[in-house]
Amino acid sequence: MSQTKEIPLMEKIVSLCKRRGFIFQSSEIYGGINGFWDYGPLGAELKRNLRDTWWRAMTRDREDVVGLDATIIMHPAIWKASGHVDTFSDPMADCMVTKKRFRADHVESQSGTVYSYLGAIAKEGREAAEPLLAGEKLGDVVRHLDFDQQKLNEGFYVAHDALKKKLEPAVYDAVESKAHGVRFSVLLPPGKPPESARKVAVQFYEGRGLKEPTLFGETTAKIENSRAFNPENGAQLTEPKPFNLMFHTFVGATASDDDKAYLRPETAQAIFAQFKNVVDSTRQKVPFGICQIGKAFRNEVTPRNFTFRSREFEQMELEFFIKPDEAIEAVCGSVVQWSESADLSTPQPNWGWEMWHRYWVAQRTAYYAGIGLGADVLDYYWQGKADLAHYARACVDILFKFPFGTEELEGIAARGDFDLTAHQNASGKPQEFFDDEVKQAFAKWNDEQRAALVARKQAENAAKEKGALPAEKVAEWCERLFKGFYVPHVIEPSAGLDRLALAVLALAYTEVEKTDAKGAKETVTVMRFHPRIAPKKVAVFPLLKNKPELVAKARSVYDLLKKHLAADYDEGGSIGKRYARQDEAGTPFCVTVDFDTLGERGPELLDTVTLRHRDDGSQERVKISDLLGRLLPLVS
RNA sequence: GCGGGUAUAGCUUAGUGGUAAAGCUCCAGUCUUCCAAACUGGCUAUGAGGGUUCGAUUCCCUCUACCCGCUCCA
């Protein structure tokens, strides 16, 4: 019976990642840097495989998606147009009693009575000071105690200093160490008794180290629609502090404010910014997509959960451009509605944004299944109206059951024409696509039909809660559409590569109980990666390393395989140790060259090797000439 | 950023105000036969910076990183 305490699964995974060279802490020899992680030799291979499977599934296997590889630093105007410079700045405020943190702009606005206090004194200080006070009120003494630079400027210092001179040093000392002249307020909704405000205020001063505090200087005031108080207990929040998630840099050596630029917080905006160039250079017609894999940077408030939320991370994003539903209506007569029984296997001309959105959810789900992430480990979260940004029509998160909780791997949003329109407006360059098919379709419409569409669009627009346009803009938009011009709408599947790597690491991690030759139980770790994404596909060993003929043969097998597969050669330690090493690296196949391979037991075994399978340890005898034919289909 | 916890070798742990211990891993060697075998030898550590002290890995302070919660999202 071992008494080793249970180590949490996540810690074991982190430990294995370091031990085997999947993931290291960045800059570790200098103490590390918060929110940054490096991929070691096996991690780099794993990540590359994931990247390659995505790239292949998203663009090479398709005719309607092309790739892009844009810079990390782009014109700063891109981030103003996209809204990131403004909206990526989250104001945060903390509850002064519970320390709970709030997005200051998300705090529920409240009305009621504000109870304010000038300060408080602990019971011990009050009892010590009261008999000694010469005509001064204890509350007046307390109020002038704590002061900062701003208060000094406001003349508080004079009052404080005068008081100090006036009072007996013994009284002053008794009060100073046991009291706080710090203002604090509590908001009470109508109908609540003042005692509940006092209770919260007492908690606040207790939190600052005062025992059994007496409050001083209570005043009340009515307040309407304030976001400055914690809705749960009414306690005052700290002043909102902005947290801007954009990383800044400077382009040019002078590093002046004019040279300010940003590291991209997402790869998507480059796709929008290059939309016209791609259209003009590829013969692609809407519907089509542009995808990109690359680094992105966010100055996260709290990087957490190993690589899950990093400040530098890699995204795999697709922007799939589609016709507006009104164009589909003109071309096909109607837009097909999504239903549970809809066939999502092959895109159809009469699909509107909703079908395309569902289609991409299905495509992405199939992708995950293809690398071993099946329905049992994934989950979906369909964002409700309240979660959605005003420009988004729908968004679903694909979630993975991580050891630390079920968290997002990928978001698939239907974003309308928001992004391209934003860049069109900001840059002054039209981002419209000319669609002859749409032009021809509308050419068959009469004036009445057109007027009806304009009226319908205007009515829909007027009914919007947020982001409604002037009616004449809607009419303008319709007129452009009738001529075949529109800003494409977009479906955006956006996945985190590092999150995917972490997910497959967590999923692969398996502990197997083994009993060794001496009967002792031990736990060994096997990384059960899907063979398509395993960092190394095959490892080759000579059974014994001190026999030159075995080594030479094993090396020749290794040379044969490594041209086609990520292969490893290992002759260190015993054969069992080598298998165990490869199990921890997640190598699905091992090949061992023995004396039979050299023909020692007859010609029928000549040039055959042992092929050992990672997941069940089973072995089979395979001809060297058959190895590639056996392995390649399993790993690609 | 706030609150709580942690920091000794590649990993898992031990220990001490006075030379830092072990197992596993790793490296080299012996071994003709397939799942961390055995044997021999070897490398490697007190997160960083201050302070107290004759002397600090140990006591104190600051910083950093990691883990949990708040928060956030790819």
XYZ file of C-alpha atoms (C1' of nucleotides) in Angstrom:
710
model
C 0.000 0.000 0.000
C 1.615 3.172 -1.085
C 0.883 6.292 0.873
C 1.712 8.675 -1.947
C -0.843 11.444 -1.934
C -3.030 11.886 -4.971
C -1.542 14.464 -7.302
C -4.154 16.352 -9.330
C -4.380 15.194 -12.941
C -3.500 18.583 -14.349
C -0.276 18.707 -12.335
C 0.700 15.289 -13.648
C 0.119 16.446 -17.195
C 2.174 19.597 -16.651
C 4.932 17.491 -15.127
C 4.957 15.029 -18.023
C 4.962 17.887 -20.520
C 8.138 19.191 -18.981
C 9.802 15.810 -18.415
C 9.272 14.596 -21.957
C 9.758 17.920 -23.702
C 6.245 18.846 -24.768
C 5.923 22.196 -23.039
C 8.373 24.282 -21.014
C 7.887 27.475 -19.113
C 9.138 30.386 -21.174
C 12.372 32.033 -19.983
C 12.594 29.554 -17.138
C 16.253 30.184 -16.313
C 15.339 33.798 -15.567
C 12.434 32.841 -13.335
C 9.821 32.443 -16.047
C 7.402 34.979 -17.445
C 3.731 34.923 -16.622
C 1.488 33.809 -19.445
C 4.111 32.558 -21.883
C 4.999 28.959 -22.690
C 7.432 27.257 -25.051
C 6.946 24.021 -26.936
C 9.799 21.542 -26.624
C 10.829 19.014 -29.266
C 7.780 16.769 -28.904
C 5.410 19.690 -28.378
C 6.678 21.394 -31.512
C 5.963 18.233 -33.537
C 2.551 17.800 -31.949
C 1.597 21.390 -32.623
C 2.861 21.193 -36.188
C 0.742 18.094 -36.770
C -2.339 19.818 -35.397
C -1.635 22.865 -37.508
C -1.177 20.685 -40.578
C -4.387 18.708 -40.045
C -6.315 21.955 -39.684
C -4.721 23.536 -42.737
C -5.366 20.456 -44.789
C -8.978 20.087 -43.658
C -9.738 23.766 -44.081
C -8.053 24.620 -47.333
C -6.193 21.906 -49.240
C -9.082 19.448 -49.091
C -11.477 22.158 -50.254
C -11.853 24.178 -53.408
C -13.602 27.060 -51.713
C -11.062 28.117 -49.060
C -7.670 29.714 -49.638
C -4.903 30.546 -47.215
C -3.256 33.709 -45.988
C -0.204 34.429 -43.861
C -0.275 38.029 -42.714
C 1.955 40.030 -40.416
C 1.480 40.265 -36.679
C 1.979 44.013 -36.676
C -0.401 45.842 -38.961
C -1.508 49.401 -39.514
C -2.906 50.604 -36.197
C -5.986 51.903 -38.010
C -7.079 48.282 -38.463
C -7.562 47.944 -34.719
C -9.426 51.191 -34.432
C -11.764 50.129 -37.266
C -12.298 46.663 -35.776
C -13.124 48.156 -32.409
C -10.301 46.425 -30.546
C -8.554 49.579 -29.391
C -11.720 50.750 -27.661
C -13.506 47.579 -26.664
C -10.498 45.584 -25.601
C -10.069 47.969 -22.731
C -12.078 46.492 -19.887
C -12.627 48.732 -16.875
C -12.460 46.660 -13.702
C -13.599 47.571 -10.198
C -13.298 45.631 -6.942
C -15.731 45.371 -4.074
C -14.036 47.071 -1.143
C -15.460 44.537 1.315
C -15.430 41.160 -0.438
C -12.646 42.029 -2.949
C -14.789 40.518 -5.657
C -13.868 41.885 -9.061
C -16.395 43.320 -11.508
C -16.312 44.524 -15.069
C -17.194 48.107 -14.167
C -19.391 48.506 -17.244
C -21.233 45.270 -16.500
C -22.291 46.172 -12.963
C -26.045 46.344 -12.673
C -27.071 49.975 -12.253
C -28.831 50.677 -8.972
C -30.779 53.393 -7.232
C -31.385 54.044 -3.537
C -29.842 55.718 -0.548
C -26.096 56.015 -0.092
C -24.851 55.829 3.503
C -21.390 57.390 3.787
C -18.964 57.223 6.692
C -15.920 59.342 7.411
C -14.104 56.673 9.358
C -14.177 54.269 12.271
C -12.299 53.435 15.459
C -11.716 50.094 17.104
C -13.291 49.424 20.482
C -9.901 49.292 22.167
C -8.895 52.714 20.793
C -12.207 54.273 21.719
C -11.977 53.078 25.303
C -8.412 54.324 25.574
C -9.035 57.722 24.015
C -12.436 58.760 25.341
C -11.382 59.578 28.933
C -8.484 61.648 27.633
C -10.306 63.811 25.097
C -10.237 67.463 26.058
C -13.351 68.792 24.439
C -12.550 67.219 21.069
C -15.006 64.837 19.471
C -13.519 61.422 18.793
C -15.123 61.405 15.367
C -13.355 64.655 14.420
C -10.047 63.161 15.402
C -10.631 60.019 13.394
C -11.706 61.847 10.271
C -8.343 63.577 9.943
C -6.183 60.534 10.452
C -5.530 58.865 7.141
C -4.535 61.232 4.414
C -2.946 60.918 1.043
C -1.364 63.395 -1.338
C -4.695 64.518 -2.710
C -6.041 65.197 0.741
C -2.890 67.117 1.604
C -3.528 69.343 -1.376
C -7.056 69.915 -0.196
C -5.816 71.242 3.157
C -6.449 68.151 5.199
C -2.875 68.183 6.355
C -3.400 71.512 8.094
C -6.373 70.175 9.955
C -4.533 66.988 10.787
C -1.453 68.822 11.935
C -3.389 71.361 13.993
C -5.308 68.577 15.656
C -2.119 66.726 16.427
C -0.648 69.795 18.133
C -3.820 70.462 20.054
C -4.236 66.966 21.440
C -2.327 65.237 24.162
C 0.214 62.915 22.458
C -1.219 60.011 24.430
C -4.693 60.607 23.017
C -3.398 61.082 19.523
C -1.377 57.865 19.638
C -4.263 55.897 21.115
C -6.505 56.974 18.270
C -4.035 56.806 15.438
C -3.163 53.175 15.794
C -6.745 52.027 16.330
C -8.700 54.090 13.826
C -9.103 54.830 10.147
C -10.274 58.100 8.710
C -11.063 56.448 5.405
C -14.329 57.266 3.724
C -16.612 54.414 2.789
C -20.116 54.263 1.364
C -22.857 51.708 1.055
C -25.819 51.841 -1.289
C -29.107 50.541 0.052
C -32.075 49.899 -2.208
C -35.321 51.570 -1.096
C -36.967 49.963 1.916
C -33.877 48.480 3.560
C -33.129 49.534 7.129
C -29.994 51.650 7.781
C -28.636 48.881 10.015
C -27.788 46.771 6.988
C -25.639 49.611 5.623
C -23.868 49.932 8.972
C -23.267 46.198 9.029
C -21.487 46.326 5.652
C -19.489 49.407 6.728
C -18.400 47.600 9.885
C -17.235 44.692 7.712
C -15.228 47.128 5.627
C -13.412 48.643 8.617
C -12.931 45.205 10.171
C -11.302 44.183 6.919
C -8.809 46.988 7.484
C -7.865 45.572 10.865
C -10.194 47.375 13.288
C -11.769 45.188 15.944
C -15.374 45.970 16.880
C -15.269 49.337 15.102
C -17.495 52.307 15.888
C -18.546 54.232 12.765
C -18.294 58.004 12.510
C -19.849 60.709 10.407
C -22.802 58.915 8.826
C -24.445 60.962 6.086
C -27.066 59.899 3.548
C -27.857 60.897 -0.001
C -30.220 59.712 -2.716
C -28.621 58.291 -5.830
C -29.969 57.112 -9.198
C -28.554 54.558 -11.642
C -25.131 54.158 -10.096
C -22.654 51.444 -11.097
C -20.281 52.288 -8.253
C -21.617 49.754 -5.750
C -21.591 45.982 -5.450
C -25.130 44.821 -6.289
C -24.785 41.893 -3.891
C -24.056 43.781 -0.677
C -24.220 47.471 -1.596
C -20.560 48.031 -0.746
C -18.643 50.714 -2.569
C -16.455 49.558 -5.468
C -12.976 50.869 -6.136
C -12.532 53.389 -8.938
C -12.655 51.519 -12.269
C -9.178 50.736 -13.542
C -8.796 50.088 -17.264
C -7.235 46.805 -18.372
C -6.246 47.151 -21.985
C -5.670 43.771 -23.503
C -3.753 45.070 -26.529
C 0.016 44.701 -26.593
C 1.696 47.902 -27.746
C 4.865 48.339 -29.670
C 6.545 50.989 -31.767
C 7.341 50.848 -35.442
C 10.549 52.743 -36.078
C 13.504 53.469 -33.886
C 12.302 56.694 -32.316
C 9.495 55.014 -30.396
C 7.386 58.131 -30.231
C 3.627 58.096 -29.813
C 3.225 58.625 -33.544
C 4.912 55.266 -34.113
C 2.594 53.351 -31.814
C 1.394 50.030 -33.174
C -0.182 46.880 -31.798
C 0.566 43.192 -31.814
C -2.564 41.627 -33.258
C -5.033 40.279 -30.691
C -6.562 38.018 -33.353
C -5.594 36.866 -36.824
C -9.008 37.525 -38.343
C -8.638 41.226 -39.042
C -5.828 40.652 -41.535
C -8.182 38.431 -43.493
C -10.723 41.239 -43.705
C -8.047 43.783 -44.555
C -6.785 41.595 -47.422
C -10.210 40.523 -48.606
C -10.093 42.528 -51.845
C -6.594 41.384 -52.740
C -7.556 37.753 -52.298
C -10.711 38.193 -54.382
C -8.712 39.908 -57.139
C -5.954 37.304 -57.225
C -7.669 33.924 -56.886
C -10.772 33.591 -59.092
C -12.724 32.775 -55.916
C -16.386 33.747 -55.903
C -18.657 34.162 -52.908
C -19.267 31.839 -51.143
C -15.622 31.198 -50.329
C -13.304 31.439 -47.380
C -9.885 32.701 -46.375
C -8.092 30.981 -43.539
C -5.023 31.790 -41.540
C -2.931 30.287 -38.760
C -0.777 32.541 -36.667
C 0.275 34.049 -33.400
C -1.951 36.479 -31.549
C -1.291 38.461 -28.393
C -3.505 39.546 -25.540
C -2.409 41.130 -22.329
C -4.656 38.898 -20.266
C -5.559 40.045 -16.789
C -5.009 36.544 -15.481
C -3.234 33.928 -17.577
C -4.368 30.603 -16.113
C -4.566 26.867 -16.414
C -1.180 26.084 -17.944
C -1.246 27.077 -21.617
C -5.032 27.454 -21.725
C -5.026 31.222 -21.387
C -1.684 32.566 -22.556
C -0.632 36.052 -23.494
C 0.971 34.833 -26.700
C -1.000 32.145 -28.450
C -1.731 30.727 -31.839
C -5.045 30.888 -33.617
C -6.488 29.003 -36.548
C -9.173 31.142 -38.093
C -11.423 30.933 -41.108
C -13.529 33.752 -42.474
C -16.058 32.192 -44.779
C -17.759 34.823 -46.924
C -21.342 34.292 -48.016
C -24.018 36.183 -49.865
C -26.512 38.194 -47.831
C -29.769 36.262 -47.484
C -31.530 38.849 -49.688
C -29.211 37.899 -52.562
C -29.982 34.203 -52.059
C -33.653 35.056 -52.127
C -33.237 36.809 -55.473
C -31.152 34.040 -57.027
C -32.958 30.985 -55.647
C -36.415 32.324 -54.919
C -36.142 31.543 -51.220
C -33.646 30.827 -48.439
C -33.690 27.337 -46.982
C -34.461 27.240 -43.269
C -32.411 25.147 -40.885
C -34.085 22.274 -39.099
C -32.850 19.340 -37.041
C -33.158 17.059 -40.054
C -31.297 19.383 -42.438
C -28.651 17.748 -44.625
C -25.447 19.640 -43.908
C -23.092 17.424 -45.906
C -22.886 19.445 -49.121
C -23.333 23.211 -49.420
C -26.309 24.279 -51.524
C -26.921 27.490 -53.466
C -30.052 28.293 -51.459
C -28.288 28.253 -48.075
C -28.523 31.438 -46.063
C -26.283 32.389 -43.157
C -27.985 30.049 -40.740
C -27.387 26.935 -42.832
C -23.800 27.974 -43.452
C -23.294 28.490 -39.752
C -24.687 25.056 -38.950
C -22.632 23.594 -41.768
C -19.407 24.908 -40.295
C -20.294 23.636 -36.837
C -20.738 20.194 -38.425
C -17.493 20.508 -40.407
C -15.507 21.497 -37.355
C -17.047 18.707 -35.305
C -16.003 16.219 -37.987
C -12.502 17.662 -37.911
C -12.221 17.103 -34.182
C -13.512 13.554 -34.516
C -10.802 12.929 -37.109
C -8.042 13.640 -34.606
C -9.607 11.695 -31.783
C -11.799 14.313 -30.080
C -15.193 12.675 -30.300
C -18.625 13.594 -29.029
C -17.787 12.161 -25.602
C -15.219 14.852 -24.810
C -16.740 17.817 -26.623
C -19.617 20.038 -25.669
C -21.424 22.938 -27.301
C -22.590 26.217 -25.931
C -25.017 28.199 -28.037
C -24.794 31.788 -26.995
C -28.097 33.403 -26.123
C -29.173 36.839 -27.319
C -27.719 38.429 -24.182
C -24.238 36.965 -24.771
C -24.044 37.998 -28.401
C -22.272 41.091 -29.598
C -24.725 43.383 -31.378
C -23.221 42.569 -34.776
C -23.311 38.798 -34.238
C -26.304 36.769 -35.333
C -25.300 33.512 -33.708
C -22.285 32.072 -31.976
C -21.593 28.587 -30.759
C -18.637 27.598 -28.624
C -17.130 24.154 -29.045
C -15.967 23.128 -25.589
C -13.603 20.432 -24.391
C -13.783 18.697 -21.037
C -10.409 19.768 -19.621
C -9.288 18.454 -16.237
C -9.848 21.952 -14.838
C -13.316 22.309 -16.324
C -15.217 22.368 -19.584
C -13.731 25.237 -21.551
C -13.798 26.730 -25.017
C -11.684 25.329 -27.849
C -13.307 27.179 -30.684
C -15.977 29.763 -31.338
C -18.039 29.714 -34.519
C -19.753 33.043 -35.075
C -22.079 34.345 -37.726
C -20.919 37.947 -37.836
C -23.022 39.415 -40.643
C -21.186 42.027 -42.703
C -19.955 43.936 -39.657
C -16.205 43.559 -40.156
C -15.869 44.275 -43.853
C -18.294 47.177 -43.531
C -16.255 48.591 -40.650
C -13.098 48.460 -42.782
C -14.931 49.871 -45.764
C -16.063 52.832 -43.681
C -12.736 53.360 -41.954
C -10.499 52.974 -44.996
C -12.806 54.568 -47.516
C -12.068 51.659 -49.862
C -15.085 49.685 -51.062
C -15.090 46.112 -49.768
C -17.993 45.056 -51.931
C -18.034 41.923 -54.000
C -19.534 42.123 -57.474
C -21.784 39.141 -58.048
C -23.027 38.838 -61.592
C -25.424 36.063 -60.647
C -27.117 38.385 -58.173
C -27.236 41.215 -60.687
C -28.891 38.945 -63.252
C -31.413 37.722 -60.709
C -32.471 41.190 -59.634
C -32.653 42.277 -63.273
C -35.752 40.085 -63.526
C -37.465 41.892 -60.639
C -39.940 44.669 -61.323
C -39.988 47.996 -59.484
C -42.743 46.852 -57.171
C -40.773 43.847 -55.993
C -37.718 46.007 -55.384
C -39.685 48.592 -53.465
C -41.161 45.820 -51.329
C -37.696 44.525 -50.452
C -36.499 48.026 -49.557
C -39.526 48.536 -47.330
C -39.028 45.168 -45.663
C -35.354 45.835 -44.979
C -36.148 49.253 -43.588
C -38.762 47.810 -41.267
C -36.352 45.083 -40.062
C -33.679 47.679 -39.499
C -35.966 49.997 -37.576
C -36.904 47.127 -35.256
C -33.266 46.567 -34.211
C -32.472 47.357 -30.613
C -28.839 48.170 -31.323
C -26.923 49.271 -34.397
C -29.883 50.466 -36.482
C -29.004 52.469 -39.608
C -30.729 55.515 -41.085
C -33.481 54.455 -43.510
C -31.757 56.043 -46.505
C -28.635 53.940 -45.839
C -30.789 50.835 -46.027
C -32.243 51.985 -49.339
C -28.721 52.675 -50.626
C -27.649 49.190 -49.579
C -30.594 47.709 -51.507
C -29.793 49.719 -54.607
C -26.198 48.426 -54.586
C -27.492 44.890 -54.135
C -29.834 45.243 -57.128
C -26.743 46.048 -59.204
C -24.954 42.945 -57.870
C -22.748 44.650 -55.283
C -22.722 43.646 -51.644
C -20.400 43.409 -48.692
C -20.252 39.668 -48.007
C -21.485 38.281 -44.747
C -19.186 36.030 -42.824
C -19.115 32.838 -40.791
C -16.067 32.725 -38.527
C -14.795 29.462 -37.053
C -11.970 30.569 -34.788
C -9.955 27.921 -32.955
C -7.108 28.098 -30.466
C -4.168 25.947 -31.528
C -2.561 25.937 -28.093
C -5.882 25.040 -26.529
C -6.266 22.208 -29.001
C -2.753 20.999 -28.165
C -3.603 21.093 -24.479
C -6.849 19.239 -25.135
C -5.162 16.421 -27.028
C -2.470 16.193 -24.351
C -5.119 15.925 -21.643
C -7.127 13.411 -23.639
C -4.079 11.295 -24.484
C -2.829 11.109 -20.899
C -3.509 7.623 -19.575
C -2.148 5.800 -16.565
C -1.788 2.043 -16.778
C -1.272 -0.239 -13.770
C 1.452 -2.778 -14.394
C 2.930 -5.616 -12.404
C 6.620 -6.142 -13.028
C 8.637 -9.372 -12.997
C 9.067 -9.127 -9.219
C 5.339 -8.721 -8.666
C 5.557 -5.076 -7.692
C 2.819 -2.815 -8.955
C 3.726 0.326 -10.773
C 1.888 2.960 -12.736
C 3.139 3.794 -16.183
C 1.968 6.630 -18.383
C 0.869 6.203 -21.971
C 0.072 9.180 -24.184
C -2.639 7.822 -26.435
C -2.518 10.397 -29.214
C -4.435 9.698 -32.361
C -1.701 8.422 -34.730
C -2.372 11.329 -37.106
C -1.240 13.873 -34.537
C 1.339 11.882 -32.549
C 4.659 13.791 -32.481
C 6.620 10.699 -33.509
C 4.925 8.043 -35.587
C 7.406 5.237 -35.208
C 10.510 4.362 -33.206
C 13.138 1.872 -34.350
C 15.309 -0.184 -31.969
C 17.993 -2.783 -32.271
C 17.161 -5.455 -29.722
C 20.700 -5.163 -28.348
C 22.984 -2.259 -28.924
C 26.281 -4.106 -28.493
C 25.802 -6.159 -31.625
C 26.988 -4.108 -34.604
C 24.994 -6.152 -37.093
C 21.707 -5.458 -35.224
C 22.544 -1.767 -34.904
C 23.421 -1.479 -38.587
C 20.190 -3.183 -39.637
C 18.095 -1.066 -37.257
C 19.694 2.102 -38.554
C 18.937 1.099 -42.124
C 15.262 0.537 -41.198
C 15.247 3.907 -39.449
C 16.743 5.587 -42.516
C 14.082 3.985 -44.681
C 11.204 5.168 -42.451
C 12.395 8.625 -41.509
C 12.132 9.899 -45.057
C 8.367 9.400 -44.879
C 7.417 9.549 -41.209
C 8.476 11.355 -38.062
C 10.671 8.551 -36.758
C 12.931 8.048 -33.769
C 15.901 5.766 -33.224
C 16.727 4.550 -29.715
C 19.315 2.069 -28.478
C 19.653 3.309 -24.894
C 18.832 1.094 -21.915
C 16.809 -2.087 -22.141
C 14.118 -2.829 -24.673
C 11.398 -2.417 -22.047
C 12.688 0.977 -21.112
C 12.628 2.067 -24.718
C 9.009 0.956 -25.124
C 8.098 2.840 -21.967
C 9.861 5.969 -23.197
C 7.970 5.856 -26.458
C 4.693 5.294 -24.591
C 5.255 8.511 -22.684
C 6.028 10.306 -25.920
C 2.872 8.847 -27.435
C 4.597 7.100 -30.335
C 1.969 4.730 -31.750
C 4.366 2.205 -33.302
C 7.722 0.679 -32.392
C 9.839 -1.487 -34.660
C 12.459 -3.844 -33.207
C 15.233 -5.498 -35.181
C 16.391 -8.823 -33.714
C 18.538 -11.777 -34.752
C 15.660 -13.268 -36.709
C 15.725 -10.144 -38.852
C 19.249 -11.138 -39.806
C 18.074 -14.609 -40.766
C 19.499 -16.461 -37.779
C 16.476 -18.749 -37.522
C 15.942 -19.303 -41.199
C 15.033 -17.473 -44.362
C 11.301 -17.116 -43.647
C 11.978 -14.544 -40.898
C 14.799 -12.834 -42.776
C 14.129 -9.083 -43.093
C 11.119 -9.166 -40.815
C 10.788 -7.039 -37.675
C 8.579 -6.837 -34.627
C 5.906 -4.143 -34.977
C 4.634 -3.202 -31.544
C 1.414 -1.255 -30.974
C 1.343 1.388 -28.270
C -2.185 1.097 -26.970
C -2.379 -2.644 -26.287
C 1.280 -3.645 -26.407
C 0.522 -6.243 -29.049
C 3.252 -7.374 -31.415
C 3.296 -8.738 -34.909
C 5.955 -9.821 -37.361
C 6.132 -7.596 -40.440
C 8.402 -7.558 -43.475
C 10.574 -4.481 -43.624
C 9.382 -3.922 -47.178
C 5.752 -3.846 -45.951
C 6.336 -1.371 -43.102
C 5.671 1.873 -44.954
C 2.593 0.445 -46.627
C 1.259 -0.574 -43.219
C 2.098 2.597 -41.326
C 1.523 5.454 -43.735
C -2.256 5.004 -44.065
C -2.581 4.899 -40.274
C -0.777 8.156 -39.602
C -1.919 10.461 -42.377
C -4.882 43.355 -10.076
C -7.273 41.121 -5.188
C -7.578 36.813 -1.692
C -5.475 31.804 -0.388
C -1.499 28.175 -1.195
C 3.337 26.436 -3.115
C 8.825 26.778 -4.479
C 15.241 21.450 -2.499
C 18.515 17.624 -8.978
C 14.991 16.425 -15.260
C 10.829 14.036 -11.987
C 8.919 12.512 -6.943
C 10.266 13.309 -2.142
C 13.800 13.701 2.584
C 16.546 16.851 5.790
C 19.324 20.673 8.657
C 21.239 27.763 11.838
C 27.475 24.571 10.439
C 29.862 19.024 4.308
C 22.265 18.762 1.360
C 19.955 12.553 1.294
C 17.385 9.025 -1.647
C 14.437 6.610 -5.552
C 13.295 7.132 -10.529
C 14.954 9.583 -15.113
C 19.276 10.790 -18.035
C 24.550 9.599 -19.822
C 28.689 5.769 -20.313
C 29.822 0.548 -19.826
C 28.802 -5.225 -19.118
C 24.834 -8.667 -21.075
C 22.117 -13.330 -27.665
C 16.535 -12.185 -27.411
C 10.745 -7.935 -26.563
C 7.650 -4.177 -22.101
C 10.951 1.218 -17.096
C 15.650 -6.308 -15.678
C 20.463 -6.650 -13.102
C 25.344 -4.885 -12.152
C 29.383 -0.893 -12.438
C 30.458 4.199 -13.011
C 28.847 9.371 -13.924
C 26.120 14.467 -14.402
C 22.615 17.422 -11.974
C 19.335 21.088 -6.816
C 17.883 24.669 -2.106
C 13.339 30.190 -7.648
C 15.736 35.652 -7.423
C 17.419 39.763 -4.418
C 18.099 41.917 0.278
C 18.391 41.579 5.819
C 19.628 39.155 10.792
C 24.036 35.984 11.908
C 30.864 34.211 12.656
C 27.862 31.169 9.365
C 21.069 31.023 6.207
C 18.566 26.012 2.137
C 16.548 26.709 7.270
C 14.623 32.881 10.579
C 12.718 37.896 8.520
C 11.494 41.238 4.213
C 10.834 42.143 -1.037
C 10.342 40.223 -5.891
C 9.283 36.333 -9.495
C 6.908 32.020 -11.130
C 3.301 28.153 -10.526
C -1.545 26.230 -8.439
C -6.834 27.446 -6.551
C -10.837 31.307 -6.378
C -12.633 36.275 -8.411
C -12.240 37.798 -13.597
C -11.583 36.699 -18.791
C -11.859 34.070 -23.436
C -9.020 31.537 -28.765
